[in-house]
Amino acid sequence: SSWEYFGSANASYGMEVMNGTLFVIHSNKVYSYDLETAEQLDVLSIAGASFLNGMGSDSNGTLIVSDFSAGRILKIDASDPSNMSSSTLVGNIGSTPNGVVVDVANGRAVIVNWGGNADILAVDIENGAVTTLVNGSGLGNCDGIDMDSNGNYYVSSWNPAIITKYNS
């Protein structure tokens, strides 16, 4: 019933709250903001970024970000939100990665993809190994993904325009 602007922060794509900090993607950069004060803590420019889109976290200082157009998966060290750094976890995932959620228990990021009959992939957050969890989901243009405390995944798609639930 009440709302307020969060400082002067902007976000055009993914957002993630982790350890008292809001991380957002805006204009192909990753910003960090203090949740209490809305003060901008850092802005991270990523070399070669073409369309940063989805974001997930391990709740322990690591962000995983999809670079939609480049087909890359990035790993961001955000353990110090005032001094973030990035590395490429997967240089070319072989698809168009979109939404990201981090499955901490299994040490992986689960990634949905854009396109027809899109696959759902897993990326090991330590070594970048890619595996296919769902080969041809039957869904087109998957956009968002999240998971519940029981390990179920919820995937949004544009075609059909629904949310699909998958077990672990």
PDB file of C-alpha atoms in Angstrom:
ATOM      1  CA  SER A   1       0.000   0.000   0.000  1.00  0.00           C
ATOM      2  CA  SER A   2       3.004   2.294   0.088  1.00  0.00           C
ATOM      3  CA  TRP A   3       6.057   2.671  -2.096  1.00  0.00           C
ATOM      4  CA  GLU A   4       9.026   4.917  -2.688  1.00  0.00           C
ATOM      5  CA  TYR A   5      11.784   5.262  -5.220  1.00  0.00           C
ATOM      6  CA  PHE A   6      14.990   3.424  -4.371  1.00  0.00           C
ATOM      7  CA  GLY A   7      17.374   6.380  -4.488  1.00  0.00           C
ATOM      8  CA  SER A   8      18.303   7.176  -8.085  1.00  0.00           C
ATOM      9  CA  ALA A   9      18.989   3.543  -9.045  1.00  0.00           C
ATOM     10  CA  ASN A  10      18.045   2.213 -12.484  1.00  0.00           C
ATOM     11  CA  ALA A  11      17.729  -1.346 -13.723  1.00  0.00           C
ATOM     12  CA  SER A  12      16.907  -2.374 -17.248  1.00  0.00           C
ATOM     13  CA  TYR A  13      17.391  -6.128 -16.766  1.00  0.00           C
ATOM     14  CA  GLY A  14      18.330  -8.575 -13.999  1.00  0.00           C
ATOM     15  CA  MET A  15      18.394  -7.738 -10.306  1.00  0.00           C
ATOM     16  CA  GLU A  16      19.539  -9.715  -7.279  1.00  0.00           C
ATOM     17  CA  VAL A  17      19.612  -9.026  -3.542  1.00  0.00           C
ATOM     18  CA  MET A  18      22.579 -10.525  -1.701  1.00  0.00           C
ATOM     19  CA  ASN A  19      23.971  -9.791   1.753  1.00  0.00           C
ATOM     20  CA  GLY A  20      22.453  -6.335   2.217  1.00  0.00           C
ATOM     21  CA  THR A  21      23.209  -5.195  -1.334  1.00  0.00           C
ATOM     22  CA  LEU A  22      21.030  -4.808  -4.419  1.00  0.00           C
ATOM     23  CA  PHE A  23      22.861  -5.711  -7.643  1.00  0.00           C
ATOM     24  CA  VAL A  24      21.328  -4.564 -10.929  1.00  0.00           C
ATOM     25  CA  ILE A  25      22.058  -4.655 -14.640  1.00  0.00           C
ATOM     26  CA  HIS A  26      21.650  -1.321 -16.380  1.00  0.00           C
ATOM     27  CA  SER A  27      23.137  -0.139 -19.684  1.00  0.00           C
ATOM     28  CA  ASN A  28      25.341  -3.250 -19.917  1.00  0.00           C
ATOM     29  CA  LYS A  29      26.984  -2.625 -16.544  1.00  0.00           C
ATOM     30  CA  VAL A  30      26.503  -4.170 -13.109  1.00  0.00           C
ATOM     31  CA  TYR A  31      25.772  -1.745 -10.279  1.00  0.00           C
ATOM     32  CA  SER A  32      25.734  -2.384  -6.547  1.00  0.00           C
ATOM     33  CA  TYR A  33      23.593  -0.409  -4.079  1.00  0.00           C
ATOM     34  CA  ASP A  34      23.385  -0.486  -0.309  1.00  0.00           C
ATOM     35  CA  LEU A  35      19.888  -1.750   0.613  1.00  0.00           C
ATOM     36  CA  GLU A  36      19.551   0.578   3.604  1.00  0.00           C
ATOM     37  CA  THR A  37      20.776   3.841   2.092  1.00  0.00           C
ATOM     38  CA  ALA A  38      20.319   3.219  -1.678  1.00  0.00           C
ATOM     39  CA  GLU A  39      23.875   4.567  -2.061  1.00  0.00           C
ATOM     40  CA  GLN A  40      25.661   3.357  -5.175  1.00  0.00           C
ATOM     41  CA  LEU A  41      28.659   1.304  -4.044  1.00  0.00           C
ATOM     42  CA  ASP A  42      30.247   0.349  -7.367  1.00  0.00           C
ATOM     43  CA  VAL A  43      29.680   0.089 -11.090  1.00  0.00           C
ATOM     44  CA  LEU A  44      31.343  -2.715 -13.027  1.00  0.00           C
ATOM     45  CA  SER A  45      31.999  -2.377 -16.749  1.00  0.00           C
ATOM     46  CA  ILE A  46      32.577  -5.727 -18.423  1.00  0.00           C
ATOM     47  CA  ALA A  47      34.823  -5.825 -21.476  1.00  0.00           C
ATOM     48  CA  GLY A  48      32.998  -7.038 -24.562  1.00  0.00           C
ATOM     49  CA  ALA A  49      29.560  -7.068 -22.925  1.00  0.00           C
ATOM     50  CA  SER A  50      26.879  -7.042 -25.598  1.00  0.00           C
ATOM     51  CA  PHE A  51      23.565  -7.632 -23.763  1.00  0.00           C
ATOM     52  CA  LEU A  52      23.811  -8.414 -20.047  1.00  0.00           C
ATOM     53  CA  ASN A  53      20.456  -9.849 -19.064  1.00  0.00           C
ATOM     54  CA  GLY A  54      19.866 -12.506 -16.374  1.00  0.00           C
ATOM     55  CA  MET A  55      21.464 -12.634 -12.937  1.00  0.00           C
ATOM     56  CA  GLY A  56      21.585 -15.075 -10.036  1.00  0.00           C
ATOM     57  CA  SER A  57      23.659 -15.380  -6.865  1.00  0.00           C
ATOM     58  CA  ASP A  58      25.046 -18.013  -4.549  1.00  0.00           C
ATOM     59  CA  SER A  59      24.244 -15.744  -1.541  1.00  0.00           C
ATOM     60  CA  ASN A  60      27.938 -15.930  -0.677  1.00  0.00           C
ATOM     61  CA  GLY A  61      29.475 -13.199  -2.828  1.00  0.00           C
ATOM     62  CA  THR A  62      29.224 -14.655  -6.343  1.00  0.00           C
ATOM     63  CA  LEU A  63      26.917 -13.418  -9.100  1.00  0.00           C
ATOM     64  CA  ILE A  64      26.338 -15.321 -12.337  1.00  0.00           C
ATOM     65  CA  VAL A  65      25.234 -13.152 -15.280  1.00  0.00           C
ATOM     66  CA  SER A  66      24.126 -14.084 -18.802  1.00  0.00           C
ATOM     67  CA  ASP A  67      25.373 -12.110 -21.791  1.00  0.00           C
ATOM     68  CA  PHE A  68      22.445 -12.815 -24.110  1.00  0.00           C
ATOM     69  CA  SER A  69      23.864 -11.700 -27.468  1.00  0.00           C
ATOM     70  CA  ALA A  70      27.412 -12.944 -26.899  1.00  0.00           C
ATOM     71  CA  GLY A  71      26.282 -16.337 -25.574  1.00  0.00           C
ATOM     72  CA  ARG A  72      28.603 -15.914 -22.574  1.00  0.00           C
ATOM     73  CA  ILE A  73      28.177 -16.660 -18.903  1.00  0.00           C
ATOM     74  CA  LEU A  74      30.022 -14.322 -16.547  1.00  0.00           C
ATOM     75  CA  LYS A  75      31.079 -14.816 -12.955  1.00  0.00           C
ATOM     76  CA  ILE A  76      31.258 -11.719 -10.784  1.00  0.00           C
ATOM     77  CA  ASP A  77      33.098 -11.592  -7.499  1.00  0.00           C
ATOM     78  CA  ALA A  78      30.822  -9.342  -5.452  1.00  0.00           C
ATOM     79  CA  SER A  79      32.130 -10.374  -2.032  1.00  0.00           C
ATOM     80  CA  ASP A  80      33.123  -6.717  -1.655  1.00  0.00           C
ATOM     81  CA  PRO A  81      30.224  -4.845  -3.311  1.00  0.00           C
ATOM     82  CA  SER A  82      32.379  -1.705  -3.426  1.00  0.00           C
ATOM     83  CA  ASN A  83      35.056  -3.422  -5.512  1.00  0.00           C
ATOM     84  CA  MET A  84      33.499  -5.991  -7.885  1.00  0.00           C
ATOM     85  CA  SER A  85      35.432  -7.890 -10.541  1.00  0.00           C
ATOM     86  CA  SER A  86      34.362 -10.202 -13.349  1.00  0.00           C
ATOM     87  CA  SER A  87      35.618 -13.194 -15.273  1.00  0.00           C
ATOM     88  CA  THR A  88      34.202 -15.273 -18.100  1.00  0.00           C
ATOM     89  CA  LEU A  89      32.858 -18.579 -16.803  1.00  0.00           C
ATOM     90  CA  VAL A  90      31.740 -19.849 -20.246  1.00  0.00           C
ATOM     91  CA  GLY A  91      32.958 -18.090 -23.401  1.00  0.00           C
ATOM     92  CA  ASN A  92      30.259 -19.486 -25.683  1.00  0.00           C
ATOM     93  CA  ILE A  93      27.473 -21.571 -24.223  1.00  0.00           C
ATOM     94  CA  GLY A  94      26.218 -22.509 -27.701  1.00  0.00           C
ATOM     95  CA  SER A  95      22.836 -20.842 -27.274  1.00  0.00           C
ATOM     96  CA  THR A  96      21.250 -17.545 -26.276  1.00  0.00           C
ATOM     97  CA  PRO A  97      21.283 -17.542 -22.456  1.00  0.00           C
ATOM     98  CA  ASN A  98      18.602 -15.554 -20.715  1.00  0.00           C
ATOM     99  CA  GLY A  99      17.358 -16.157 -17.151  1.00  0.00           C
ATOM    100  CA  VAL A 100      19.709 -17.439 -14.448  1.00  0.00           C
ATOM    101  CA  VAL A 101      19.217 -18.968 -11.014  1.00  0.00           C
ATOM    102  CA  VAL A 102      22.012 -20.394  -8.859  1.00  0.00           C
ATOM    103  CA  ASP A 103      21.382 -23.837  -7.370  1.00  0.00           C
ATOM    104  CA  VAL A 104      23.797 -23.574  -4.439  1.00  0.00           C
ATOM    105  CA  ALA A 105      23.255 -27.145  -3.206  1.00  0.00           C
ATOM    106  CA  ASN A 106      24.446 -28.532  -6.541  1.00  0.00           C
ATOM    107  CA  GLY A 107      27.129 -25.903  -7.261  1.00  0.00           C
ATOM    108  CA  ARG A 108      25.555 -24.863 -10.530  1.00  0.00           C
ATOM    109  CA  ALA A 109      23.779 -22.053 -12.311  1.00  0.00           C
ATOM    110  CA  VAL A 110      20.640 -23.160 -14.125  1.00  0.00           C
ATOM    111  CA  ILE A 111      20.083 -21.155 -17.295  1.00  0.00           C
ATOM    112  CA  VAL A 112      17.091 -20.859 -19.608  1.00  0.00           C
ATOM    113  CA  ASN A 113      17.517 -19.876 -23.238  1.00  0.00           C
ATOM    114  CA  TRP A 114      15.859 -17.786 -25.908  1.00  0.00           C
ATOM    115  CA  GLY A 115      14.628 -19.466 -29.082  1.00  0.00           C
ATOM    116  CA  GLY A 116      12.212 -22.213 -30.082  1.00  0.00           C
ATOM    117  CA  ASN A 117      12.123 -25.484 -28.138  1.00  0.00           C
ATOM    118  CA  ALA A 118      14.763 -23.973 -25.851  1.00  0.00           C
ATOM    119  CA  ASP A 119      17.106 -26.139 -23.798  1.00  0.00           C
ATOM    120  CA  ILE A 120      17.631 -25.670 -20.080  1.00  0.00           C
ATOM    121  CA  LEU A 121      21.308 -25.831 -19.157  1.00  0.00           C
ATOM    122  CA  ALA A 122      23.426 -26.149 -16.039  1.00  0.00           C
ATOM    123  CA  VAL A 123      26.826 -24.500 -15.636  1.00  0.00           C
ATOM    124  CA  ASP A 124      29.207 -25.578 -12.884  1.00  0.00           C
ATOM    125  CA  ILE A 125      29.981 -22.319 -11.055  1.00  0.00           C
ATOM    126  CA  GLU A 126      33.539 -23.390 -10.279  1.00  0.00           C
ATOM    127  CA  ASN A 127      34.827 -24.756 -13.597  1.00  0.00           C
ATOM    128  CA  GLY A 128      32.246 -23.635 -16.189  1.00  0.00           C
ATOM    129  CA  ALA A 129      31.345 -27.155 -17.366  1.00  0.00           C
ATOM    130  CA  VAL A 130      28.034 -27.046 -19.263  1.00  0.00           C
ATOM    131  CA  THR A 131      25.454 -29.835 -19.144  1.00  0.00           C
ATOM    132  CA  THR A 132      21.973 -30.052 -20.620  1.00  0.00           C
ATOM    133  CA  LEU A 133      19.238 -30.566 -18.034  1.00  0.00           C
ATOM    134  CA  VAL A 134      16.293 -30.416 -20.455  1.00  0.00           C
ATOM    135  CA  ASN A 135      17.009 -31.125 -24.113  1.00  0.00           C
ATOM    136  CA  GLY A 136      14.231 -29.340 -26.012  1.00  0.00           C
ATOM    137  CA  SER A 137      11.845 -28.016 -23.389  1.00  0.00           C
ATOM    138  CA  GLY A 138       8.988 -27.491 -25.837  1.00  0.00           C
ATOM    139  CA  LEU A 139       9.004 -23.871 -24.690  1.00  0.00           C
ATOM    140  CA  GLY A 140       9.871 -20.919 -26.878  1.00  0.00           C
ATOM    141  CA  ASN A 141      11.801 -17.881 -25.717  1.00  0.00           C
ATOM    142  CA  CYS A 142      12.352 -18.790 -22.082  1.00  0.00           C
ATOM    143  CA  ASP A 143      12.919 -15.651 -20.077  1.00  0.00           C
ATOM    144  CA  GLY A 144      12.981 -16.090 -16.296  1.00  0.00           C
ATOM    145  CA  ILE A 145      13.808 -18.918 -13.925  1.00  0.00           C
ATOM    146  CA  ASP A 146      13.680 -19.326 -10.169  1.00  0.00           C
ATOM    147  CA  MET A 147      13.619 -22.203  -7.739  1.00  0.00           C
ATOM    148  CA  ASP A 148      11.906 -22.971  -4.453  1.00  0.00           C
ATOM    149  CA  SER A 149      13.280 -24.509  -1.261  1.00  0.00           C
ATOM    150  CA  ASN A 150      12.257 -27.995  -2.463  1.00  0.00           C
ATOM    151  CA  GLY A 151      14.431 -27.780  -5.582  1.00  0.00           C
ATOM    152  CA  ASN A 152      11.570 -27.200  -8.046  1.00  0.00           C
ATOM    153  CA  TYR A 153      12.216 -24.810 -10.926  1.00  0.00           C
ATOM    154  CA  TYR A 154       9.766 -22.279 -12.357  1.00  0.00           C
ATOM    155  CA  VAL A 155      10.419 -21.167 -15.946  1.00  0.00           C
ATOM    156  CA  SER A 156       8.631 -18.358 -17.745  1.00  0.00           C
ATOM    157  CA  SER A 157       8.283 -18.487 -21.510  1.00  0.00           C
ATOM    158  CA  TRP A 158       6.852 -16.288 -24.229  1.00  0.00           C
ATOM    159  CA  ASN A 159       5.571 -19.180 -26.354  1.00  0.00           C
ATOM    160  CA  PRO A 160       3.393 -20.403 -24.847  1.00  0.00           C
ATOM    161  CA  ALA A 161       3.065 -17.436 -22.482  1.00  0.00           C
ATOM    162  CA  ILE A 162       3.058 -19.534 -19.295  1.00  0.00           C
ATOM    163  CA  ILE A 163       5.108 -20.548 -16.286  1.00  0.00           C
ATOM    164  CA  THR A 164       6.237 -24.182 -16.318  1.00  0.00           C
ATOM    165  CA  LYS A 165       7.227 -26.065 -13.159  1.00  0.00           C
ATOM    166  CA  TYR A 166      10.032 -28.634 -13.312  1.00  0.00           C
ATOM    167  CA  ASN A 167      11.155 -30.878 -10.477  1.00  0.00           C
ATOM    168  CA  SER A 168      14.812 -30.965  -9.492  1.00  0.00           C
TER     169      SER A 168
END
